[in-house]
Short mmCIF file of N, CA and C and ligand atoms in Angstrom, two decimals:
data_model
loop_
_atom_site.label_atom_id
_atom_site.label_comp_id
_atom_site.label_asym_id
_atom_site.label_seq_id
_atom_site.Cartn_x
_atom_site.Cartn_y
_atom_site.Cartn_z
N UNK A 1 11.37 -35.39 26.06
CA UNK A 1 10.21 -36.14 26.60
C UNK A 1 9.16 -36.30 25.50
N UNK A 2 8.46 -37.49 25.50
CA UNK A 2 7.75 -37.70 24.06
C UNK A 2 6.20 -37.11 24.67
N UNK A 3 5.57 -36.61 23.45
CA UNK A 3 4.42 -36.09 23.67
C UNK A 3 3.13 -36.67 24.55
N UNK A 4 3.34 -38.10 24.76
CA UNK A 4 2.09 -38.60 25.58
C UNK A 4 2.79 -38.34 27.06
N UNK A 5 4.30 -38.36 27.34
CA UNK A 5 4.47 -38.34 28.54
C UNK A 5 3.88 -36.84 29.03
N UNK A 6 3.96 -35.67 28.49
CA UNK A 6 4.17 -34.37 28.19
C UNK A 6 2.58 -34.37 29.12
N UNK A 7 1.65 -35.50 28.28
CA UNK A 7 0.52 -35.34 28.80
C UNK A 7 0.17 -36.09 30.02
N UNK A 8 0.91 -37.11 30.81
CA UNK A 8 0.84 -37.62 31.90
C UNK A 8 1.20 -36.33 33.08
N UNK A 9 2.35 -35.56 32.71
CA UNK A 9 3.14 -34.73 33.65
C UNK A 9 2.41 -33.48 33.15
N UNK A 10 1.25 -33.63 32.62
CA UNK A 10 0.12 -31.94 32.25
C UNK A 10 0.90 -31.00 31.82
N UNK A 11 1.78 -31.61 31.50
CA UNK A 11 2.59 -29.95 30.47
C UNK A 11 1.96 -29.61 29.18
N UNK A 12 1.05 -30.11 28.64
CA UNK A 12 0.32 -30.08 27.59
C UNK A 12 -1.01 -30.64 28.01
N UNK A 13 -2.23 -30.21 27.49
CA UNK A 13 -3.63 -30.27 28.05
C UNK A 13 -3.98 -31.59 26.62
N UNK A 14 -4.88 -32.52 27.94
CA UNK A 14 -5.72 -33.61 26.82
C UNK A 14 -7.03 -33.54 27.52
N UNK A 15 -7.97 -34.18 27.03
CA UNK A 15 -9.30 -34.50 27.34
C UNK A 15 -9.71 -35.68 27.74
N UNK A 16 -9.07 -35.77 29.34
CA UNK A 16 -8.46 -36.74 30.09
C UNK A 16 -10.29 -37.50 30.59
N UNK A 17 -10.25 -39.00 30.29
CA UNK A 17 -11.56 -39.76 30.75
C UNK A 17 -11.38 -40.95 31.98
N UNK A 18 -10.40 -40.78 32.43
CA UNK A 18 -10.08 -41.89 33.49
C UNK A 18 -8.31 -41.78 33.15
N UNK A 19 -8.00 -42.46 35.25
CA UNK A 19 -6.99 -42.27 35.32
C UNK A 19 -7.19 -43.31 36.48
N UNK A 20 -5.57 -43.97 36.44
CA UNK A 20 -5.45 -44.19 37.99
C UNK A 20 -3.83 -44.64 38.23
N UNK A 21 -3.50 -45.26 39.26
CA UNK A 21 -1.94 -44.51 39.67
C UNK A 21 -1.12 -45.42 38.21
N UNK A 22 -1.82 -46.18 37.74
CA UNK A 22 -0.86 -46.95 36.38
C UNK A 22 -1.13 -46.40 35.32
N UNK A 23 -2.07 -45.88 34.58
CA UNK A 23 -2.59 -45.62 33.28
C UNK A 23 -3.19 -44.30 33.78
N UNK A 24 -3.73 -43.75 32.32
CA UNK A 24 -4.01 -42.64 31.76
C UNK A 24 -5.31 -43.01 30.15
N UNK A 25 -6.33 -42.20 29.99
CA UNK A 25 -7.21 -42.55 29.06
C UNK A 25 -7.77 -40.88 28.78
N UNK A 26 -7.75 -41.01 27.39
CA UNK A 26 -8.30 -39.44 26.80
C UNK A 26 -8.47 -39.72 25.30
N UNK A 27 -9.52 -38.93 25.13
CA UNK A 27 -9.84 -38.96 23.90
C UNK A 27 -8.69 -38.00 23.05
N UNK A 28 -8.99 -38.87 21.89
CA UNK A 28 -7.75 -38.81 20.54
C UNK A 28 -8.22 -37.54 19.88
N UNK A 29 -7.34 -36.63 19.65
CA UNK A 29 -7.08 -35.50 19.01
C UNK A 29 -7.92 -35.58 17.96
N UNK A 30 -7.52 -36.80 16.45
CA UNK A 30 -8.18 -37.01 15.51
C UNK A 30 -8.90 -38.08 15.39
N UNK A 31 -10.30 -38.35 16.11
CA UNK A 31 -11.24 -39.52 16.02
C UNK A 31 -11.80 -39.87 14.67
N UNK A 32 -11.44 -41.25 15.15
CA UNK A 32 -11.77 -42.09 13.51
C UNK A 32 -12.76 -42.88 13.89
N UNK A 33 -13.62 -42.78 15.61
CA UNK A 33 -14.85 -43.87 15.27
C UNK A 33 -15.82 -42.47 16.38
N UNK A 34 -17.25 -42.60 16.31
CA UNK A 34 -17.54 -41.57 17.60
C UNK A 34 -16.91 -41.92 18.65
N UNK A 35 -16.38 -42.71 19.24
CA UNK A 35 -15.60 -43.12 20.63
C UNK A 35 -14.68 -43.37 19.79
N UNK A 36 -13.38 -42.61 20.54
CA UNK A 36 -11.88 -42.65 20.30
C UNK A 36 -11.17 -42.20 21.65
N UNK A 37 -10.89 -43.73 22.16
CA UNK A 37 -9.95 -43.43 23.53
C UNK A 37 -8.59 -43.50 22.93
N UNK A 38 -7.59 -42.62 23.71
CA UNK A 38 -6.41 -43.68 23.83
C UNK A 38 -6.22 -44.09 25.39
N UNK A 39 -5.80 -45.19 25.61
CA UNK A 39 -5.46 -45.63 26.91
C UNK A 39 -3.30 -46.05 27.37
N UNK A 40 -3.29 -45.25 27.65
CA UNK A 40 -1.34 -45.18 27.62
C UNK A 40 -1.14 -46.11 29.13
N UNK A 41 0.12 -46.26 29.61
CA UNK A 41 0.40 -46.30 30.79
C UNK A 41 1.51 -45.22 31.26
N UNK A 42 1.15 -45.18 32.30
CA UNK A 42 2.02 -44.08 33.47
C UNK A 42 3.51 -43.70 32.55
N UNK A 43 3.96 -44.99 33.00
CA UNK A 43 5.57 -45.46 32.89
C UNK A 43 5.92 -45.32 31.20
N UNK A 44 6.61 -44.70 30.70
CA UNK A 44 6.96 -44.42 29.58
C UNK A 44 7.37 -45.68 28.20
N UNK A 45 7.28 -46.62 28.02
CA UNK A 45 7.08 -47.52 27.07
C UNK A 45 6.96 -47.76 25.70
N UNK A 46 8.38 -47.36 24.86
CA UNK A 46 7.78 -47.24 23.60
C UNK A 46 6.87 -47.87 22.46
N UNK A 47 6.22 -49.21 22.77
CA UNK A 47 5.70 -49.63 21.67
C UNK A 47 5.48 -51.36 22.73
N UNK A 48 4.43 -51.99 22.33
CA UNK A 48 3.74 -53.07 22.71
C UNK A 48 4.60 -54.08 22.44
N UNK A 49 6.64 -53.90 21.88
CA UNK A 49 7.26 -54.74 21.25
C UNK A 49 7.95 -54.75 23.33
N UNK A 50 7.75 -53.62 23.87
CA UNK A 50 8.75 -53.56 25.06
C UNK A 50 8.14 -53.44 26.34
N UNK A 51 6.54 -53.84 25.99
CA UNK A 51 5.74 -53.91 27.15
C UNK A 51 5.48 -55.16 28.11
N UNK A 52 5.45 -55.10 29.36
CA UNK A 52 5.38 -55.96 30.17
C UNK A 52 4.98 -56.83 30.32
N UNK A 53 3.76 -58.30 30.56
CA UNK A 53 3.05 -58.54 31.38
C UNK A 53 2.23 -57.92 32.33
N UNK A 54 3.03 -57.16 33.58
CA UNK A 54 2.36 -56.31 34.60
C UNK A 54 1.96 -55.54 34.29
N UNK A 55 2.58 -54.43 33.13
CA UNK A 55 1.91 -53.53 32.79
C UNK A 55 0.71 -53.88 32.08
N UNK A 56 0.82 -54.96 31.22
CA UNK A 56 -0.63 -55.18 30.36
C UNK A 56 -1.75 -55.40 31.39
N UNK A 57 -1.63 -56.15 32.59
CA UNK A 57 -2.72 -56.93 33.81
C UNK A 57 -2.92 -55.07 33.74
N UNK A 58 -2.51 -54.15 34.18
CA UNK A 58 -2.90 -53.14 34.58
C UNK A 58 -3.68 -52.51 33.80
N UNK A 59 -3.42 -52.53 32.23
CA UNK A 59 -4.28 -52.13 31.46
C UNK A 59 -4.89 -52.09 30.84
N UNK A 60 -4.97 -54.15 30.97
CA UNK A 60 -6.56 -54.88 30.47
C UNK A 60 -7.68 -54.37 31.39
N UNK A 61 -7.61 -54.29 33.23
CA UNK A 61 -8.65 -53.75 33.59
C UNK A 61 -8.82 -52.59 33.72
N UNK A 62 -7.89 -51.64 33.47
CA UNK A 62 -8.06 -50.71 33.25
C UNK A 62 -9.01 -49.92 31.88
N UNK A 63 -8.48 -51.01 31.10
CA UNK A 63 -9.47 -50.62 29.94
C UNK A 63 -10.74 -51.43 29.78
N UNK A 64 -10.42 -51.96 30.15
CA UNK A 64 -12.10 -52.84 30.49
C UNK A 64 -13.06 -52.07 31.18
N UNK A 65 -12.63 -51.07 32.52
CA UNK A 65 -13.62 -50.44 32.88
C UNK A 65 -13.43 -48.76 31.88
N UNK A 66 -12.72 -48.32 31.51
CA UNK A 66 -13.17 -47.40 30.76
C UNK A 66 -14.18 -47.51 29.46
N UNK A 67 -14.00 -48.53 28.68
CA UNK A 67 -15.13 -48.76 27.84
C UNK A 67 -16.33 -49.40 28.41
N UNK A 68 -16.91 -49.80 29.75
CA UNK A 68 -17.95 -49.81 30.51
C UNK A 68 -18.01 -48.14 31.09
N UNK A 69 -17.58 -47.84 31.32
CA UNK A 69 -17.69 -45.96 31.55
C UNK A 69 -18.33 -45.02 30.77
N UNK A 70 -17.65 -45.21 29.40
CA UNK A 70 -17.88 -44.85 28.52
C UNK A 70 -19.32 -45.43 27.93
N UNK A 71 -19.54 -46.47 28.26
CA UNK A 71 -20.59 -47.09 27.66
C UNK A 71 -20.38 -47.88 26.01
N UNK A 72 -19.31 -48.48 25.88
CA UNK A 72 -19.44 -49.44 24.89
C UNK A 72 -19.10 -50.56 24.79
N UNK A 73 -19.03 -50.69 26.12
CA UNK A 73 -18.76 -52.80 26.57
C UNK A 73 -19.44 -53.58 26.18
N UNK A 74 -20.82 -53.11 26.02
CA UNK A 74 -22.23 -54.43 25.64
C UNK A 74 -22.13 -54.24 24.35
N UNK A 75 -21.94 -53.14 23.20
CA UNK A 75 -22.06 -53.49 22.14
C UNK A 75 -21.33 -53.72 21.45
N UNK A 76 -20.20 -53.54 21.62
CA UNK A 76 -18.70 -53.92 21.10
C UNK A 76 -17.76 -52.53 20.97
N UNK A 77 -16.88 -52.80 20.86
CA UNK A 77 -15.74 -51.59 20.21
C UNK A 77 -14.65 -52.45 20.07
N UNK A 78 -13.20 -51.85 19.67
CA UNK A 78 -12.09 -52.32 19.10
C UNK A 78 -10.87 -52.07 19.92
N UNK A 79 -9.81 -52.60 20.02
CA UNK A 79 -8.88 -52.18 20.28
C UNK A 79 -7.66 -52.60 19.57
N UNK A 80 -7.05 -51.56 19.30
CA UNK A 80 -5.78 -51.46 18.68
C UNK A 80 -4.72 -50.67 19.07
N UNK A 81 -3.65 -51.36 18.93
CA UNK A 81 -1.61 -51.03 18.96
C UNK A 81 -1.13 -51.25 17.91
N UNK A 82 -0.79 -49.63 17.51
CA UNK A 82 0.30 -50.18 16.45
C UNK A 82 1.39 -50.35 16.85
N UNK A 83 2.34 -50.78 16.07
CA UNK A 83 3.73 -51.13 16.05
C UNK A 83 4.19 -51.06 15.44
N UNK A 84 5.46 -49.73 15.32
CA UNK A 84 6.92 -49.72 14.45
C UNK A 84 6.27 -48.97 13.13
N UNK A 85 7.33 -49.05 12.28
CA UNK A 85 6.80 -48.28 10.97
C UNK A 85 6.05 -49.03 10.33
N UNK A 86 5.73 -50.50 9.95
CA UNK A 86 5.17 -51.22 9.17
C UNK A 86 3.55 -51.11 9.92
N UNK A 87 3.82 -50.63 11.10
CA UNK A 87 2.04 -51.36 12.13
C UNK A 87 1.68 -49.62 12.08
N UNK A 88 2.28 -48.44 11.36
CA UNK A 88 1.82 -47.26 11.60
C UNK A 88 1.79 -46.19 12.81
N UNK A 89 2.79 -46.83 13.27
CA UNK A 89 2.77 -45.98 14.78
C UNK A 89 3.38 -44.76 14.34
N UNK A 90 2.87 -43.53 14.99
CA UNK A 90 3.40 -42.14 14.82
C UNK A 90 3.75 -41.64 16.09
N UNK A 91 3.16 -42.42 17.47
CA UNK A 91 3.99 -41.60 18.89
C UNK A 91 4.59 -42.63 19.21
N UNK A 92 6.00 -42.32 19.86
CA UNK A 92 6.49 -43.42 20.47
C UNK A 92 6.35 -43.95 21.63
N UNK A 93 5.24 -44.04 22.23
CA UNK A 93 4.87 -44.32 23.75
C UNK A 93 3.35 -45.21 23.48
N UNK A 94 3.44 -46.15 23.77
CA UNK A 94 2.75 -47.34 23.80
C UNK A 94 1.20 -46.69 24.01
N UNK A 95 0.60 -47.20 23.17
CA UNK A 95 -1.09 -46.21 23.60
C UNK A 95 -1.81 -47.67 22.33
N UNK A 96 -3.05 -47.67 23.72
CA UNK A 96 -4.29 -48.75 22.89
C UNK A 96 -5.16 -47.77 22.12
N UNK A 97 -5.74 -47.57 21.05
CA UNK A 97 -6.86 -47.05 20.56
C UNK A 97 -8.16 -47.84 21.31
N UNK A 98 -8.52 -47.55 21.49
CA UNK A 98 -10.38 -47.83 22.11
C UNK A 98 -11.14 -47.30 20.95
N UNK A 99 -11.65 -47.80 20.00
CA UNK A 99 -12.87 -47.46 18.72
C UNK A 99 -14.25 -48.02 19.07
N UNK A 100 -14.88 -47.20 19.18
CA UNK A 100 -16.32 -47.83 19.16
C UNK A 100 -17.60 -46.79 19.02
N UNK A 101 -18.80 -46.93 19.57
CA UNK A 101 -19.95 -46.02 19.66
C UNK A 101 -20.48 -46.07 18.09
N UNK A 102 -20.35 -46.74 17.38
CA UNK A 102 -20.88 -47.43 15.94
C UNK A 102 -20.53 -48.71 15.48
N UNK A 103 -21.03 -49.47 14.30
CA UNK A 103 -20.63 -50.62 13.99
C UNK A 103 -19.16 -50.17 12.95
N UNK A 104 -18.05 -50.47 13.33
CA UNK A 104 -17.13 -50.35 12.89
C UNK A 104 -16.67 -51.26 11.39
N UNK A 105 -16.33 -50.84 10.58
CA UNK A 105 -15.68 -51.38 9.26
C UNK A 105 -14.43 -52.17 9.27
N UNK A 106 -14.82 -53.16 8.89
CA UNK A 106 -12.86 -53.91 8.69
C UNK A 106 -12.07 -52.98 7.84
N UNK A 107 -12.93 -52.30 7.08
CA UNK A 107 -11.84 -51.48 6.00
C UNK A 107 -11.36 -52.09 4.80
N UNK A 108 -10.30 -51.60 4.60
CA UNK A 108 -8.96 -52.12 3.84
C UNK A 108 -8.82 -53.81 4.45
N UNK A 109 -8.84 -54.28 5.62
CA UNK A 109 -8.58 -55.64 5.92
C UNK A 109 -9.37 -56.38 5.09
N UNK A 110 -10.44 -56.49 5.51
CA UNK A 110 -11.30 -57.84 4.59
C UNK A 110 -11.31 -57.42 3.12
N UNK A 111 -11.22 -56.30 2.51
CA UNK A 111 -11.47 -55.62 1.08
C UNK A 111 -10.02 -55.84 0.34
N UNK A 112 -9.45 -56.02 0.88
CA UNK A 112 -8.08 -55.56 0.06
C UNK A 112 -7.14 -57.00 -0.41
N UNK A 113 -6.74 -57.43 -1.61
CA UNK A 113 -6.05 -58.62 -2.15
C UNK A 113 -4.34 -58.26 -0.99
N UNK A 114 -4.09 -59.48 -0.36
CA UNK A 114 -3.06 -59.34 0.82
C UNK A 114 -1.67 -58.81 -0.04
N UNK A 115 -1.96 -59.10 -1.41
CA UNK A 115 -0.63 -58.85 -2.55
C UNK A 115 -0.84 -57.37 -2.74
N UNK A 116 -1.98 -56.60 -2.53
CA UNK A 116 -1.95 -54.88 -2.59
C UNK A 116 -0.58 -54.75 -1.88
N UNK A 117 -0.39 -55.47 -0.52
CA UNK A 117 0.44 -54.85 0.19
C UNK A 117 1.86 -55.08 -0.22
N UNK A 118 2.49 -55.87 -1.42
CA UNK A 118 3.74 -56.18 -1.85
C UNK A 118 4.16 -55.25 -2.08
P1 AMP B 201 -0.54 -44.08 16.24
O1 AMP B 201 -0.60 -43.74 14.78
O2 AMP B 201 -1.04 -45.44 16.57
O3 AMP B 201 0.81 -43.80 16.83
O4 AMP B 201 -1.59 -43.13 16.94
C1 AMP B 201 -1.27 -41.89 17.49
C2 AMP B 201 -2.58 -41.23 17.82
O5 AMP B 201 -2.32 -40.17 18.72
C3 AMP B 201 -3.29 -40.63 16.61
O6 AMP B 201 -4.59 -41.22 16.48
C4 AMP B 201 -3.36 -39.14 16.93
O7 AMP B 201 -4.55 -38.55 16.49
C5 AMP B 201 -3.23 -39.14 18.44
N1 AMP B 201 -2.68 -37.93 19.05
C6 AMP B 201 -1.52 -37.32 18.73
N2 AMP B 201 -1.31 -36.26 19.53
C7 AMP B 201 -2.35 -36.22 20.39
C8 AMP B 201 -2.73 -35.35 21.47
N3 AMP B 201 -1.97 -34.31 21.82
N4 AMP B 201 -3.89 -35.59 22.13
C9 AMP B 201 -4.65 -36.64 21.76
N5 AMP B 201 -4.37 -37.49 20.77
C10 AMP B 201 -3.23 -37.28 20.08
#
């Protein structure tokens, strides 16, 4: 069983911020913005390459009201999925990052010549 399910079925403890019978939302082990959600769904899903439709309707509003919860709907935050080895994914179970609670950096995106990455 992969580690986010581990945490749906509480066999392992997270720092759970909303839930409901489709999804699951808890802050990330290693936060990279002051707000660091992840938002998973229920149903086990490895990667945003094998995700639904239905499941997404479930966890656009689902995450829509957790970052109003949280309080960073009016000023912005981010969301991100990686994908596969090239997009950096390290769990195999489909999870949005939620970044926000500061003005966030493009990073490496806008800074970086697209040929770094050859
Ligand atoms: P990704 O690289 O997109 O697969 O992101 C995986 C994320 O899961 C990373 O940001 C990790 O810090 C986070 N993570 C891994 N294990 C846990 C855990 N037990 N509880 C909370 N976050 C975790």
């Amino acid at each position: 069983m992969c580690i986010f399910c581990k945490i749906i079925n509480k066999e392992i403890p997270a720092n759970v911020i909303a839930e409901d019978e489709n999804c699951l939302a808890f802050h990330d082990i290693n936060p990279k913005a002051p707000v660091h959600i992840l938002a998973i769904p229920k149903i086990h899903v490895d990667s945003f390459n094998e995700v639904t439709p239905q499941i997404m309707e479930n966890m656009t509003t689902f995450m829509q009201n957790v970052a109003k919860e949280v309080g960073i709907d009016q000023n912005g935050y981010r969301v991100i999925t990686n994908i596969g080895e090239n997009g950096g994914q390290e769990v195999q179970h489909l999870h949005f990052h939620i970044l926000g609670g500061a003005k966030l950096k493009w990073g490496h995106f806008s800074d970086s010549d697209p040929k770094d990455f050859l």
